[in-house]
Amino acid sequence: MRFDLHLHTTASDGHLTPEALVAAASQASLHAIAVTDHDTVESLVPVRLAARDTGITVIPGVELSATHEGRDVHILGYFIRPDDATFLARMRRLRDARLERAGRMVESLSASGLTLSIDEVLQIADGGAVGRSHVARALVAAGHTQDVSAAFRDLIGRGRPHYVSKPVSNPKDVIAMIADAGGISVLAHPGVTQVDDLIPGLIDAGLGGIEAFHGDHSPVQREQYARLANDRGLLVTGGSDYHGPGTPGVALGEVDMPDMVLERLLQAGERLESAR
Ligand code: AMP
Ligand code: ZN
Ligand code: FE
Ligand code: FE
């Protein structure tokens, strides 16, 4: 079975609309997808509608960012209730903070001579949760940098001169936020963000799974994280983290995983549903 449990759309910083993503998933003969936009569930209804006649199983998801001592900790939330008012209000605050941060990056860039307006960034974000990808694309459009990866490498990547961090957000609070919305928390791409030392504490806080099969994980990392998750009685998940054609990383549906990964996640979702 082919499936992909980590995908972005134009509701955050992906390049494909929810409809186009479902069409691409259908083209790629995927059996199941989970859309996991940054700090928003706006794509979930359009994805579900677009997938209705395709036979593709859609799992509701989200990707929330936390920070711990200057490191990013990304937490995926699966089976969150997309209409939970508290959850929606909390995500709204996260998106407001993203907007404020984009404004500060624009100011910093402009002050150094790379003149950019927040409107140029927002036009590219087109209503989606605004992030550094949009700032990067605006920099390219303004002719200030060669391409998106150069923008991250030279200007807005972590540790670069115009990087602005997100407000501190405790990973444990993020796990609680997902639990409050009825979902399962999964630690996203731990091998990319290098947060192995945090895993025991996150498990104590209610972490339900580890994304072992991430597009940017090596085969050894995939095996190690899958073993760790199994040993701790956690779910194993995986996905490409696809952001659209021409973006860095693995293509849609191109991460090989055992069928059991999907089966166990769906079973966990059913247990949650029946407890609701
Ligand atoms: P943000 O959440 O605003 O900090 O932006 C993080 C997002 O930027 C990630 O989810 C990726 O989509 C994108 N990103 C991070 N690093 C790079 C990079 N070096 N090149 C291209 N996109 C990147
Ligand atoms: Zn992204
Ligand atoms: Fe991430
Ligand atoms: Fe992601």
PDB file of N, CA and C in Angstrom, residues 165-236:
ATOM      1  N   SER A 165      13.040  34.170  15.550  1.00  0.00           N
ATOM      2  CA  SER A 165      12.450  32.951  16.105  1.00  0.00           C
ATOM      3  C   SER A 165      10.960  33.163  16.357  1.00  0.00           C
ATOM      4  N   LYS A 166      10.257  32.057  16.435  1.00  0.00           N
ATOM      5  CA  LYS A 166       8.855  32.133  16.841  1.00  0.00           C
ATOM      6  C   LYS A 166       8.816  32.331  18.348  1.00  0.00           C
ATOM      7  N   PRO A 167       7.700  32.810  18.885  1.00  0.00           N
ATOM      8  CA  PRO A 167       7.601  32.932  20.336  1.00  0.00           C
ATOM      9  C   PRO A 167       7.830  31.559  20.970  1.00  0.00           C
ATOM     10  N   VAL A 168       8.421  31.567  22.153  1.00  0.00           N
ATOM     11  CA  VAL A 168       8.680  30.297  22.837  1.00  0.00           C
ATOM     12  C   VAL A 168       7.361  29.565  23.053  1.00  0.00           C
ATOM     13  N   SER A 169       7.352  28.329  22.662  1.00  0.00           N
ATOM     14  CA  SER A 169       6.146  27.537  22.827  1.00  0.00           C
ATOM     15  C   SER A 169       6.607  26.158  23.283  1.00  0.00           C
ATOM     16  N   ASN A 170       6.224  25.813  24.493  1.00  0.00           N
ATOM     17  CA  ASN A 170       6.703  24.603  25.135  1.00  0.00           C
ATOM     18  C   ASN A 170       6.140  23.356  24.425  1.00  0.00           C
ATOM     19  N   PRO A 171       7.013  22.401  24.060  1.00  0.00           N
ATOM     20  CA  PRO A 171       6.514  21.190  23.389  1.00  0.00           C
ATOM     21  C   PRO A 171       5.430  20.477  24.196  1.00  0.00           C
ATOM     22  N   LYS A 172       5.555  20.529  25.519  1.00  0.00           N
ATOM     23  CA  LYS A 172       4.556  19.836  26.344  1.00  0.00           C
ATOM     24  C   LYS A 172       3.195  20.526  26.235  1.00  0.00           C
ATOM     25  N   ASP A 173       3.211  21.860  26.115  1.00  0.00           N
ATOM     26  CA  ASP A 173       1.954  22.591  25.925  1.00  0.00           C
ATOM     27  C   ASP A 173       1.322  22.243  24.579  1.00  0.00           C
ATOM     28  N   VAL A 174       2.184  22.048  23.588  1.00  0.00           N
ATOM     29  CA  VAL A 174       1.672  21.704  22.255  1.00  0.00           C
ATOM     30  C   VAL A 174       1.027  20.313  22.281  1.00  0.00           C
ATOM     31  N   ILE A 175       1.671  19.383  22.983  1.00  0.00           N
ATOM     32  CA  ILE A 175       1.092  18.042  23.117  1.00  0.00           C
ATOM     33  C   ILE A 175      -0.260  18.123  23.842  1.00  0.00           C
ATOM     34  N   ALA A 176      -0.319  18.960  24.876  1.00  0.00           N
ATOM     35  CA  ALA A 176      -1.582  19.126  25.611  1.00  0.00           C
ATOM     36  C   ALA A 176      -2.656  19.745  24.715  1.00  0.00           C
ATOM     37  N   MET A 177      -2.217  20.698  23.876  1.00  0.00           N
ATOM     38  CA  MET A 177      -3.166  21.365  22.964  1.00  0.00           C
ATOM     39  C   MET A 177      -3.774  20.342  21.988  1.00  0.00           C
ATOM     40  N   ILE A 178      -2.938  19.423  21.504  1.00  0.00           N
ATOM     41  CA  ILE A 178      -3.426  18.386  20.584  1.00  0.00           C
ATOM     42  C   ILE A 178      -4.342  17.413  21.326  1.00  0.00           C
ATOM     43  N   ALA A 179      -3.960  17.055  22.553  1.00  0.00           N
ATOM     44  CA  ALA A 179      -4.799  16.144  23.348  1.00  0.00           C
ATOM     45  C   ALA A 179      -6.158  16.788  23.628  1.00  0.00           C
ATOM     46  N   ASP A 180      -6.150  18.086  23.956  1.00  0.00           N
ATOM     47  CA  ASP A 180      -7.402  18.807  24.211  1.00  0.00           C
ATOM     48  C   ASP A 180      -8.307  18.803  22.986  1.00  0.00           C
ATOM     49  N   ALA A 181      -7.692  18.749  21.803  1.00  0.00           N
ATOM     50  CA  ALA A 181      -8.473  18.723  20.569  1.00  0.00           C
ATOM     51  C   ALA A 181      -8.779  17.289  20.138  1.00  0.00           C
ATOM     52  N   GLY A 182      -8.526  16.335  21.026  1.00  0.00           N
ATOM     53  CA  GLY A 182      -8.885  14.943  20.764  1.00  0.00           C
ATOM     54  C   GLY A 182      -7.915  14.196  19.878  1.00  0.00           C
ATOM     55  N   GLY A 183      -6.713  14.735  19.677  1.00  0.00           N
ATOM     56  CA  GLY A 183      -5.785  14.123  18.722  1.00  0.00           C
ATOM     57  C   GLY A 183      -4.627  13.371  19.360  1.00  0.00           C
ATOM     58  N   ILE A 184      -3.823  12.759  18.485  1.00  0.00           N
ATOM     59  CA  ILE A 184      -2.617  12.016  18.883  1.00  0.00           C
ATOM     60  C   ILE A 184      -1.405  12.845  18.464  1.00  0.00           C
ATOM     61  N   SER A 185      -0.472  13.053  19.389  1.00  0.00           N
ATOM     62  CA  SER A 185       0.754  13.795  19.071  1.00  0.00           C
ATOM     63  C   SER A 185       1.847  12.860  18.581  1.00  0.00           C
ATOM     64  N   VAL A 186       2.486  13.261  17.502  1.00  0.00           N
ATOM     65  CA  VAL A 186       3.595  12.484  16.945  1.00  0.00           C
ATOM     66  C   VAL A 186       4.775  13.429  16.743  1.00  0.00           C
ATOM     67  N   LEU A 187       5.934  13.041  17.228  1.00  0.00           N
ATOM     68  CA  LEU A 187       7.125  13.881  17.063  1.00  0.00           C
ATOM     69  C   LEU A 187       7.569  13.828  15.604  1.00  0.00           C
ATOM     70  N   ALA A 188       7.548  14.994  14.945  1.00  0.00           N
ATOM     71  CA  ALA A 188       7.912  15.056  13.522  1.00  0.00           C
ATOM     72  C   ALA A 188       9.431  15.044  13.357  1.00  0.00           C
ATOM     73  N   HIS A 189       9.873  14.372  12.318  1.00  0.00           N
ATOM     74  CA  HIS A 189      11.288  14.358  11.867  1.00  0.00           C
ATOM     75  C   HIS A 189      12.326  14.643  12.957  1.00  0.00           C
ATOM     76  N   PRO A 190      12.392  13.797  14.016  1.00  0.00           N
ATOM     77  CA  PRO A 190      13.362  14.059  15.094  1.00  0.00           C
ATOM     78  C   PRO A 190      14.813  14.042  14.594  1.00  0.00           C
ATOM     79  N   GLY A 191      15.065  13.299  13.537  1.00  0.00           N
ATOM     80  CA  GLY A 191      16.433  13.227  13.031  1.00  0.00           C
ATOM     81  C   GLY A 191      16.856  14.496  12.318  1.00  0.00           C
ATOM     82  N   VAL A 192      15.874  15.296  11.877  1.00  0.00           N
ATOM     83  CA  VAL A 192      16.182  16.562  11.210  1.00  0.00           C
ATOM     84  C   VAL A 192      16.383  17.645  12.262  1.00  0.00           C
ATOM     85  N   THR A 193      15.497  17.680  13.252  1.00  0.00           N
ATOM     86  CA  THR A 193      15.556  18.735  14.264  1.00  0.00           C
ATOM     87  C   THR A 193      16.492  18.372  15.421  1.00  0.00           C
ATOM     88  N   GLN A 194      16.977  17.107  15.453  1.00  0.00           N
ATOM     89  CA  GLN A 194      17.973  16.680  16.448  1.00  0.00           C
ATOM     90  C   GLN A 194      17.496  16.901  17.870  1.00  0.00           C
ATOM     91  N   VAL A 195      16.437  16.202  18.202  1.00  0.00           N
ATOM     92  CA  VAL A 195      15.817  16.395  19.512  1.00  0.00           C
ATOM     93  C   VAL A 195      15.713  15.082  20.295  1.00  0.00           C
ATOM     94  N   ASP A 196      16.615  14.149  20.004  1.00  0.00           N
ATOM     95  CA  ASP A 196      16.548  12.821  20.641  1.00  0.00           C
ATOM     96  C   ASP A 196      16.494  12.912  22.170  1.00  0.00           C
ATOM     97  N   ASP A 197      17.275  13.830  22.714  1.00  0.00           N
ATOM     98  CA  ASP A 197      17.357  13.934  24.176  1.00  0.00           C
ATOM     99  C   ASP A 197      16.028  14.365  24.798  1.00  0.00           C
ATOM    100  N   LEU A 198      15.161  14.963  24.008  1.00  0.00           N
ATOM    101  CA  LEU A 198      13.878  15.443  24.546  1.00  0.00           C
ATOM    102  C   LEU A 198      12.809  14.351  24.556  1.00  0.00           C
ATOM    103  N   ILE A 199      13.068  13.257  23.835  1.00  0.00           N
ATOM    104  CA  ILE A 199      12.012  12.262  23.619  1.00  0.00           C
ATOM    105  C   ILE A 199      11.446  11.688  24.924  1.00  0.00           C
ATOM    106  N   PRO A 200      12.279  11.303  25.900  1.00  0.00           N
ATOM    107  CA  PRO A 200      11.682  10.756  27.141  1.00  0.00           C
ATOM    108  C   PRO A 200      10.713  11.730  27.813  1.00  0.00           C
ATOM    109  N   GLY A 201      11.086  12.999  27.877  1.00  0.00           N
ATOM    110  CA  GLY A 201      10.201  14.000  28.493  1.00  0.00           C
ATOM    111  C   GLY A 201       8.917  14.176  27.705  1.00  0.00           C
ATOM    112  N   LEU A 202       9.021  14.116  26.381  1.00  0.00           N
ATOM    113  CA  LEU A 202       7.831  14.262  25.548  1.00  0.00           C
ATOM    114  C   LEU A 202       6.897  13.067  25.734  1.00  0.00           C
ATOM    115  N   ILE A 203       7.491  11.885  25.893  1.00  0.00           N
ATOM    116  CA  ILE A 203       6.666  10.693  26.135  1.00  0.00           C
ATOM    117  C   ILE A 203       5.914  10.855  27.459  1.00  0.00           C
ATOM    118  N   ASP A 204       6.605  11.348  28.476  1.00  0.00           N
ATOM    119  CA  ASP A 204       5.932  11.596  29.771  1.00  0.00           C
ATOM    120  C   ASP A 204       4.796  12.608  29.615  1.00  0.00           C
ATOM    121  N   ALA A 205       4.965  13.539  28.679  1.00  0.00           N
ATOM    122  CA  ALA A 205       3.946  14.572  28.477  1.00  0.00           C
ATOM    123  C   ALA A 205       2.785  14.085  27.607  1.00  0.00           C
ATOM    124  N   GLY A 206       2.888  12.848  27.104  1.00  0.00           N
ATOM    125  CA  GLY A 206       1.765  12.298  26.354  1.00  0.00           C
ATOM    126  C   GLY A 206       2.004  12.080  24.869  1.00  0.00           C
ATOM    127  N   LEU A 207       3.255  12.164  24.454  1.00  0.00           N
ATOM    128  CA  LEU A 207       3.554  11.897  23.043  1.00  0.00           C
ATOM    129  C   LEU A 207       3.049  10.507  22.661  1.00  0.00           C
ATOM    130  N   GLY A 208       2.395  10.404  21.494  1.00  0.00           N
ATOM    131  CA  GLY A 208       1.808   9.126  21.103  1.00  0.00           C
ATOM    132  C   GLY A 208       2.538   8.419  19.979  1.00  0.00           C
ATOM    133  N   GLY A 209       3.500   9.099  19.361  1.00  0.00           N
ATOM    134  CA  GLY A 209       4.176   8.443  18.239  1.00  0.00           C
ATOM    135  C   GLY A 209       5.417   9.197  17.794  1.00  0.00           C
ATOM    136  N   ILE A 210       6.186   8.541  16.948  1.00  0.00           N
ATOM    137  CA  ILE A 210       7.401   9.142  16.390  1.00  0.00           C
ATOM    138  C   ILE A 210       7.380   8.963  14.875  1.00  0.00           C
ATOM    139  N   GLU A 211       7.666  10.046  14.181  1.00  0.00           N
ATOM    140  CA  GLU A 211       7.709   9.992  12.716  1.00  0.00           C
ATOM    141  C   GLU A 211       9.072   9.433  12.271  1.00  0.00           C
ATOM    142  N   ALA A 212       9.152   8.133  12.283  1.00  0.00           N
ATOM    143  CA  ALA A 212      10.422   7.476  11.934  1.00  0.00           C
ATOM    144  C   ALA A 212      10.694   7.551  10.434  1.00  0.00           C
ATOM    145  N   PHE A 213       9.646   7.372   9.638  1.00  0.00           N
ATOM    146  CA  PHE A 213       9.818   7.302   8.182  1.00  0.00           C
ATOM    147  C   PHE A 213       9.622   8.671   7.529  1.00  0.00           C
ATOM    148  N   HIS A 214      10.525   9.579   7.845  1.00  0.00           N
ATOM    149  CA  HIS A 214      10.443  10.912   7.236  1.00  0.00           C
ATOM    150  C   HIS A 214      11.339  10.946   6.011  1.00  0.00           C
ATOM    151  N   GLY A 215      10.932  11.726   5.025  1.00  0.00           N
ATOM    152  CA  GLY A 215      11.678  11.822   3.775  1.00  0.00           C
ATOM    153  C   GLY A 215      13.151  12.167   3.952  1.00  0.00           C
ATOM    154  N   ASP A 216      13.468  12.962   4.946  1.00  0.00           N
ATOM    155  CA  ASP A 216      14.862  13.377   5.152  1.00  0.00           C
ATOM    156  C   ASP A 216      15.614  12.499   6.142  1.00  0.00           C
ATOM    157  N   HIS A 217      14.989  11.421   6.612  1.00  0.00           N
ATOM    158  CA  HIS A 217      15.702  10.491   7.496  1.00  0.00           C
ATOM    159  C   HIS A 217      16.437   9.448   6.660  1.00  0.00           C
ATOM    160  N   SER A 218      17.639   9.102   7.084  1.00  0.00           N
ATOM    161  CA  SER A 218      18.390   8.031   6.421  1.00  0.00           C
ATOM    162  C   SER A 218      17.746   6.694   6.773  1.00  0.00           C
ATOM    163  N   PRO A 219      18.079   5.647   6.015  1.00  0.00           N
ATOM    164  CA  PRO A 219      17.547   4.315   6.357  1.00  0.00           C
ATOM    165  C   PRO A 219      17.882   3.918   7.796  1.00  0.00           C
ATOM    166  N   VAL A 220      19.078   4.255   8.245  1.00  0.00           N
ATOM    167  CA  VAL A 220      19.469   3.908   9.620  1.00  0.00           C
ATOM    168  C   VAL A 220      18.605   4.669  10.625  1.00  0.00           C
ATOM    169  N   GLN A 221      18.395   5.966  10.378  1.00  0.00           N
ATOM    170  CA  GLN A 221      17.539   6.751  11.284  1.00  0.00           C
ATOM    171  C   GLN A 221      16.127   6.188  11.319  1.00  0.00           C
ATOM    172  N   ARG A 222      15.607   5.824  10.156  1.00  0.00           N
ATOM    173  CA  ARG A 222      14.237   5.274  10.104  1.00  0.00           C
ATOM    174  C   ARG A 222      14.129   4.047  10.995  1.00  0.00           C
ATOM    175  N   GLU A 223      15.132   3.174  10.860  1.00  0.00           N
ATOM    176  CA  GLU A 223      15.103   1.939  11.642  1.00  0.00           C
ATOM    177  C   GLU A 223      15.248   2.239  13.132  1.00  0.00           C
ATOM    178  N   GLN A 224      16.146   3.155  13.470  1.00  0.00           N
ATOM    179  CA  GLN A 224      16.377   3.464  14.889  1.00  0.00           C
ATOM    180  C   GLN A 224      15.136   4.082  15.543  1.00  0.00           C
ATOM    181  N   TYR A 225      14.519   5.041  14.853  1.00  0.00           N
ATOM    182  CA  TYR A 225      13.344   5.687  15.449  1.00  0.00           C
ATOM    183  C   TYR A 225      12.151   4.735  15.505  1.00  0.00           C
ATOM    184  N   ALA A 226      12.041   3.855  14.498  1.00  0.00           N
ATOM    185  CA  ALA A 226      10.943   2.881  14.523  1.00  0.00           C
ATOM    186  C   ALA A 226      11.136   1.929  15.697  1.00  0.00           C
ATOM    187  N   ARG A 227      12.394   1.530  15.933  1.00  0.00           N
ATOM    188  CA  ARG A 227      12.664   0.622  17.054  1.00  0.00           C
ATOM    189  C   ARG A 227      12.377   1.312  18.381  1.00  0.00           C
ATOM    190  N   LEU A 228      12.819   2.570  18.491  1.00  0.00           N
ATOM    191  CA  LEU A 228      12.575   3.336  19.717  1.00  0.00           C
ATOM    192  C   LEU A 228      11.073   3.439  19.994  1.00  0.00           C
ATOM    193  N   ALA A 229      10.310   3.773  18.949  1.00  0.00           N
ATOM    194  CA  ALA A 229       8.857   3.909  19.112  1.00  0.00           C
ATOM    195  C   ALA A 229       8.252   2.578  19.550  1.00  0.00           C
ATOM    196  N   ASN A 230       8.661   1.496  18.884  1.00  0.00           N
ATOM    197  CA  ASN A 230       8.131   0.177  19.249  1.00  0.00           C
ATOM    198  C   ASN A 230       8.466  -0.175  20.688  1.00  0.00           C
ATOM    199  N   ASP A 231       9.714   0.071  21.079  1.00  0.00           N
ATOM    200  CA  ASP A 231      10.144  -0.250  22.451  1.00  0.00           C
ATOM    201  C   ASP A 231       9.336   0.522  23.474  1.00  0.00           C
ATOM    202  N   ARG A 232       8.934   1.745  23.129  1.00  0.00           N
ATOM    203  CA  ARG A 232       8.209   2.584  24.079  1.00  0.00           C
ATOM    204  C   ARG A 232       6.696   2.452  23.941  1.00  0.00           C
ATOM    205  N   GLY A 233       6.266   1.549  23.055  1.00  0.00           N
ATOM    206  CA  GLY A 233       4.829   1.357  22.853  1.00  0.00           C
ATOM    207  C   GLY A 233       4.159   2.514  22.137  1.00  0.00           C
ATOM    208  N   LEU A 234       4.937   3.239  21.318  1.00  0.00           N
ATOM    209  CA  LEU A 234       4.385   4.380  20.580  1.00  0.00           C
ATOM    210  C   LEU A 234       4.085   3.985  19.146  1.00  0.00           C
ATOM    211  N   LEU A 235       3.246   4.782  18.495  1.00  0.00           N
ATOM    212  CA  LEU A 235       3.000   4.609  17.071  1.00  0.00           C
ATOM    213  C   LEU A 235       4.242   5.019  16.287  1.00  0.00           C
ATOM    214  N   VAL A 236       4.379   4.403  15.124  1.00  0.00           N
ATOM    215  CA  VAL A 236       5.396   4.814  14.165  1.00  0.00           C
ATOM    216  C   VAL A 236       4.644   5.451  13.001  1.00  0.00           C
TER     217      VAL A 236
END
